[in-house]
XYZ file of C-alpha atoms in Angstrom:
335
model
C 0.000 0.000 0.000
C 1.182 3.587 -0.613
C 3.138 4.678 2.775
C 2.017 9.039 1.795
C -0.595 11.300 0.190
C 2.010 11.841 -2.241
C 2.090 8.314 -3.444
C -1.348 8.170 -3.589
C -1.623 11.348 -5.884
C 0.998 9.950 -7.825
C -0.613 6.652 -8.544
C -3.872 7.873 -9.584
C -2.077 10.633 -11.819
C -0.405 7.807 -13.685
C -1.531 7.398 -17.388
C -0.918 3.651 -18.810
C 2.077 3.187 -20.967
C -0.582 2.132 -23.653
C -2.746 4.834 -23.328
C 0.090 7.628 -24.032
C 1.932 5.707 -27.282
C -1.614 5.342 -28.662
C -2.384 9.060 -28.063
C 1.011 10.212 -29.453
C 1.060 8.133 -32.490
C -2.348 9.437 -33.279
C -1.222 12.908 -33.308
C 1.733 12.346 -35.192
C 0.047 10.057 -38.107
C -2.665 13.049 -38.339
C -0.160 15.556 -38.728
C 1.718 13.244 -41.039
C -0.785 12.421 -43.034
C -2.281 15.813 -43.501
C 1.303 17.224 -44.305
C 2.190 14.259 -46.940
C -1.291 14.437 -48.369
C -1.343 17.967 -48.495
C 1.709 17.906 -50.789
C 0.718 14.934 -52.732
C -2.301 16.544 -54.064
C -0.956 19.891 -55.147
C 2.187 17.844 -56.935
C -0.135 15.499 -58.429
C -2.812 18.379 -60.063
C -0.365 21.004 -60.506
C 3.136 19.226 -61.368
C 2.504 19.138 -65.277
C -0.877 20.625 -65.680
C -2.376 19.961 -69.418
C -5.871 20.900 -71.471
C -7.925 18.137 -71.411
C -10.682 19.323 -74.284
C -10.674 22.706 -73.479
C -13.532 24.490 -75.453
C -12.008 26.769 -77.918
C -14.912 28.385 -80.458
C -14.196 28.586 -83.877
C -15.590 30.798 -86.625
C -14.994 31.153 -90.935
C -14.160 28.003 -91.133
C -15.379 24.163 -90.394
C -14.023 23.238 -87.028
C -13.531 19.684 -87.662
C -10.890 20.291 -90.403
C -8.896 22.089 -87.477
C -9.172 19.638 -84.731
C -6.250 17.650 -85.674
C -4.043 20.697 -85.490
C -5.181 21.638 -82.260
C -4.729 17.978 -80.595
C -6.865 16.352 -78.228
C -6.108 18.748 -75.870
C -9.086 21.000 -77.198
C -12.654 20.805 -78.168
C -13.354 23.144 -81.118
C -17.136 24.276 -81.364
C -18.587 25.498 -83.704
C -19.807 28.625 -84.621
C -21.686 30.440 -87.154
C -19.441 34.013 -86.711
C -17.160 35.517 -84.113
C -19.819 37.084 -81.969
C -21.464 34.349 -81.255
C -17.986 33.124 -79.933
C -17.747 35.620 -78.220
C -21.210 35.422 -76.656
C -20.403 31.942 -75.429
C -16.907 33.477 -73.843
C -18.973 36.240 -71.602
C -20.596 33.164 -70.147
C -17.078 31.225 -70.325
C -18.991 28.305 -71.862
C -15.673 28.268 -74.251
C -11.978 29.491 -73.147
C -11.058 31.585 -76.597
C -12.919 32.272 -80.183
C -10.344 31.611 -83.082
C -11.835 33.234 -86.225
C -10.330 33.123 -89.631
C -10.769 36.146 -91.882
C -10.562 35.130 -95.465
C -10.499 38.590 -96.559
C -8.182 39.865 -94.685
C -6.205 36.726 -94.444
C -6.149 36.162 -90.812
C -7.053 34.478 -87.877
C -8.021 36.526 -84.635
C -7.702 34.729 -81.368
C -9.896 35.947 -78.473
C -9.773 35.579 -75.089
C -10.158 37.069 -71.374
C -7.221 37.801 -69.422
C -9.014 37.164 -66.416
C -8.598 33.595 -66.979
C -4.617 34.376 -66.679
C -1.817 34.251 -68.823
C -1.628 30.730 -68.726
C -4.822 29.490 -70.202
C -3.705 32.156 -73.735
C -0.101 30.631 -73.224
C -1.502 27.308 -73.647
C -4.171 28.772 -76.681
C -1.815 30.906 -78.851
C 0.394 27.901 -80.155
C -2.651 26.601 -81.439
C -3.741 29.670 -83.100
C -0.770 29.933 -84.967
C -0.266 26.678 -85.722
C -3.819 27.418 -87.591
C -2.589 30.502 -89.216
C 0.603 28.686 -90.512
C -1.681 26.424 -91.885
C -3.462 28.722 -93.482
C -0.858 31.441 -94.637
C -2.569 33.903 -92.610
C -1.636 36.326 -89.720
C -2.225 35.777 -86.053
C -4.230 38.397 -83.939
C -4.723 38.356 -80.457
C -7.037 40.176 -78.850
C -8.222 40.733 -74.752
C -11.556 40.522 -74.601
C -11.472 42.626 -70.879
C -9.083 44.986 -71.444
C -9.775 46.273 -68.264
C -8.154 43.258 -66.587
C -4.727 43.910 -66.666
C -3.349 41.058 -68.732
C -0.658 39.950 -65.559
C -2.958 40.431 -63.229
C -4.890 37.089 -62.355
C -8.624 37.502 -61.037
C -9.089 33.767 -60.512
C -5.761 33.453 -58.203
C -6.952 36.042 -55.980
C -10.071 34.581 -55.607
C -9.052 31.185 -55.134
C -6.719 32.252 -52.273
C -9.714 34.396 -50.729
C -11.594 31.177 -50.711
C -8.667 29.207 -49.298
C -8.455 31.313 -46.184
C -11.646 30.932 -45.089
C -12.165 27.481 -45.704
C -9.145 27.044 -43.170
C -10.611 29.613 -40.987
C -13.801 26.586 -40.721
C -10.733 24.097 -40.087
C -9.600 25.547 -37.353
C -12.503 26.738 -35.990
C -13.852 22.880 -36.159
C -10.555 22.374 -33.936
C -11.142 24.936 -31.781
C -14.507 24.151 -31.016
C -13.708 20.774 -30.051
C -10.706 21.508 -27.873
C -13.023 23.963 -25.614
C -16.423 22.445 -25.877
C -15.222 19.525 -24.110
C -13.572 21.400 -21.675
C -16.601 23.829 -20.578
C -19.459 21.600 -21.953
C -20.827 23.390 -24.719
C -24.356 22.702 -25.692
C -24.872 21.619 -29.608
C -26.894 25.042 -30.213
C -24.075 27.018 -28.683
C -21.606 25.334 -30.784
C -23.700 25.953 -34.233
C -24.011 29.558 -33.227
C -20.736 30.251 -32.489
C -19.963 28.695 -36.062
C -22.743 30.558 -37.721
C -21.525 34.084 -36.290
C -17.797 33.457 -36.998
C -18.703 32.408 -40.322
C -21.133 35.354 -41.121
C -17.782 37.454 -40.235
C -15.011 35.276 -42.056
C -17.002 35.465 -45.236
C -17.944 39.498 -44.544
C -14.165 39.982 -44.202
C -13.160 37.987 -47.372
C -15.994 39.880 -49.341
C -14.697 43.368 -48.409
C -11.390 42.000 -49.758
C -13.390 40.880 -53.107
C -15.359 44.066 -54.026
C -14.382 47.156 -52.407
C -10.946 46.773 -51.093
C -9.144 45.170 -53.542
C -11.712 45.017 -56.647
C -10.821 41.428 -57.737
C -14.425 40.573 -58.334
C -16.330 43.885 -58.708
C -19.903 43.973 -58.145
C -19.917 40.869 -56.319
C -20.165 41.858 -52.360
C -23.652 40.922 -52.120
C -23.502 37.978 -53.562
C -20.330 36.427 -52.433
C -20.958 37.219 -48.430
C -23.190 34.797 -48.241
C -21.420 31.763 -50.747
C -17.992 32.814 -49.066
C -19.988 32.451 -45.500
C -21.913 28.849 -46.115
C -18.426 27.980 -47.486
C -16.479 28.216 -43.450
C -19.643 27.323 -42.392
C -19.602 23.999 -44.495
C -16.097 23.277 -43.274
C -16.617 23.698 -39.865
C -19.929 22.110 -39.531
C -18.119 19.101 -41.631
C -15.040 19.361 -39.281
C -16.901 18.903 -36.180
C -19.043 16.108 -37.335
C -16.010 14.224 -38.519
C -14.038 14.848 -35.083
C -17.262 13.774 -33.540
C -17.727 10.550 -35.149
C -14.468 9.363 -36.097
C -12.034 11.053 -33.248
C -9.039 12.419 -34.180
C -8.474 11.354 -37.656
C -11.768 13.756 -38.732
C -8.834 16.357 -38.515
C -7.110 14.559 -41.054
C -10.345 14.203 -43.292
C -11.308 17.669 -42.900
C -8.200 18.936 -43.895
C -7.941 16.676 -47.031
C -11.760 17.995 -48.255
C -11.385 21.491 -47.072
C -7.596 22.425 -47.024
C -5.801 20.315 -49.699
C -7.960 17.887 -52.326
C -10.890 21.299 -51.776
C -8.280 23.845 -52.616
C -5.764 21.955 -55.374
C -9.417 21.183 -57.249
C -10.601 24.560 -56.658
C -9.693 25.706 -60.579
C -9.274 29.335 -59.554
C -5.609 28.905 -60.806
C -6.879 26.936 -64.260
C -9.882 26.119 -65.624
C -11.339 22.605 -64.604
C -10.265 21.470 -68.051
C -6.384 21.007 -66.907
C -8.416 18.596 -64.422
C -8.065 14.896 -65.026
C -11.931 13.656 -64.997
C -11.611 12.116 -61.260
C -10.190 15.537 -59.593
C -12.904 17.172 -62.051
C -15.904 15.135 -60.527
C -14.370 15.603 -57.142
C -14.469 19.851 -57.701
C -17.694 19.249 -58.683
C -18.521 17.774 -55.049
C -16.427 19.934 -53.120
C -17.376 23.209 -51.995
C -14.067 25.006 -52.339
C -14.177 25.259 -56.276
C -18.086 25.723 -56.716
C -18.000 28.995 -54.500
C -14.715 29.623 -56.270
C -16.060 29.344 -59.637
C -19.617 31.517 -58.868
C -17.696 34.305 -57.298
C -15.435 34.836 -60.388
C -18.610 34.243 -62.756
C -20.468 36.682 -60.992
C -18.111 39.239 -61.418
C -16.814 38.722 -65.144
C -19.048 35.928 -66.813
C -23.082 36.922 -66.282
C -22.878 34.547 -63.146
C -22.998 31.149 -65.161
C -23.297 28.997 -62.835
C -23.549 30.925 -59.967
C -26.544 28.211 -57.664
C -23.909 25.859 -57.405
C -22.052 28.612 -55.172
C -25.048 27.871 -53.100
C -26.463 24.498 -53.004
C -23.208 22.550 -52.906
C -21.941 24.240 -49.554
C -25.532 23.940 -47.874
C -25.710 20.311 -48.918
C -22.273 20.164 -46.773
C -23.903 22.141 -44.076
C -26.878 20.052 -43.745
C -24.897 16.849 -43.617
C -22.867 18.293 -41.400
C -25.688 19.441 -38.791
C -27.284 15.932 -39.234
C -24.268 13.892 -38.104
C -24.023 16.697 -34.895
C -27.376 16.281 -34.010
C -26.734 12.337 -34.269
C -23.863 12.218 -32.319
C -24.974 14.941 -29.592
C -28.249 13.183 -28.950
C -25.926 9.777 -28.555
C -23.918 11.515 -26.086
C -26.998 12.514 -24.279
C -28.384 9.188 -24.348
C -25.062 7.228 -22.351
C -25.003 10.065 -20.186
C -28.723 9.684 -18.724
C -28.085 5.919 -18.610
């Protein structure tokens, strides 16, 4: 038997040997897996991006003599003239309108620096790879000259988005380290993420429209996508770290933080996307608020529900595993 108080104290202090190698070889395969996976992702989408059909428009002559010069990489549609190309690239339902003017013998390549330098570096070889072909000149024309042609909307945007979908992460963190510590009800928890979300995605709107002007016109309607975007990620995070302990923190940081933002196609259209990451943006809702911000504010906001629905589909998933998982909880306590 323990001859003091101080072996007593001592004794019941004592963690098992088990107990502390399983808890620190949780936290360091979470923070090694969300480190390795984290890199993994942004080396495998943006190592040696390439077009995979990217919709060009073509007008003055038949686009299927031309798709053999521009490769697989593209997807040449057809149009009757150049305005109706360029109708399709104010909704971005096509990257660039190459139209070939017999007359004056050559070929005018159109497209919107707000899609970045890239997406024309990858175009214009193809463009004058038609105009060799057919002993014309090579145009190119900026479609919005009042995007400065090194300036990159889509960039901005996509980090915007990127900070406050880790702003959810943490918070999701957070929110778990200190609700179990003072007992935080479920409805406290939700409105603390509401409120800080309502904030995050004020703050990151101010940056969008007024401050900065990267997506002008757009406060109104971005608050609230940029908002339900933390909220989704928090909301997600907490579930996650609720149900599966803590390897939701890896989880939430491979939807939210790394596979979210390498598929978010701020950077480059969804087109330099294999088809797998492409379905995945299409899930996520990183890219979908990423996309309707940016075609809100240059493309007639094609698109723009997904912005929307795809977060609150998150949210409400979310919620529903919470309310599970709290009413568990409640359950083993009363028993």
């Amino acid at each position: 038997m323990p001859s003091s108080s101080a072996e007593v104290t001592a004794e019941c202090l004592a963690v098992p040997r088990t107990t502390v190698v399983r808890a620190v070889l949780t936290v360091a395969v979470s923070a090694l897996l969300t480190g390795a996976l984290f890199s993994y992702f942004y080396i495998e989408v943006f190592n040696a991006p390439e077009p995979r059909r990217l919709p060009v428009a073509v007008a003055g002559v038949d686009a299927s003599r031309l798709q053999d010069v521009a490769g697989d990489g593209y997807r040449l549609v057809q149009v009757t003239r150049r305005e109706e190309g360029l109708e399709r690239l104010s909704r971005h339902e096509v990257y660039g309108v190459m139209a070939l003017d017999g007359e004056a013998r050559s070929v005018e390549l159109s497209y919107t620096s707000v899609d970045g330098a890239s997406v024309l570096a990858y175009m214009q070889p193809v463009a004058q790879r038609v105009s060799e072909r057919s002993g014309m000149t090579l145009r190119v024309t900026n479609t919005t000259p009042g995007v400065a042609a090194n300036a990159s909307p889509g960039r901005s945007v996509f980090f915007a988005v990127f900070g406050t979908a880790l702003t959810g992460f943490v918070l999701s963190q957070a929110l778990a380290s200190v609700g179990s510590q003072v007992g935080l009800s479920l409805r406290t928890r939700l409105s603390i993420m509401a409120g800080v979300s309502a904030v995050a995605g004020l703050l990151v709107s101010l940056m969008l429209d007024p401050w900065f002007a990267i997506a002008p016109g757009t406060f109104w309607s971005s608050w609230p996508m940029v908002s339900l975007l933390c909220l989704s990620a928090v909301t997600t995070g907490s579930a996650l770290l609720d149900v599966v302990g803590p390897l939701g923190q890896v989880a939430t940081a491979v939807l939210f933080v790394t596979l979210g933002n390498a598929t978010a196609t701020g950077i480059l259209p969804m087109q330099f996307l294999t088809p797998p990451y492409q379905i995945i943006s299409r899930l996520l809702p990183t890219g979908n608020v990423v996309r309707a911000v940016l075609n809100q504010a240059y493309f007639n906001g094609a698109g723009w529900q997904w912005g929307y629905t795809v977060p609150l589909a998150w949210i409400l998933a979310g919620i529903g595993l919470l309310a599970m998982t709290d009413r568990r909880s409640r359950r083993s306590r009363r028993a």
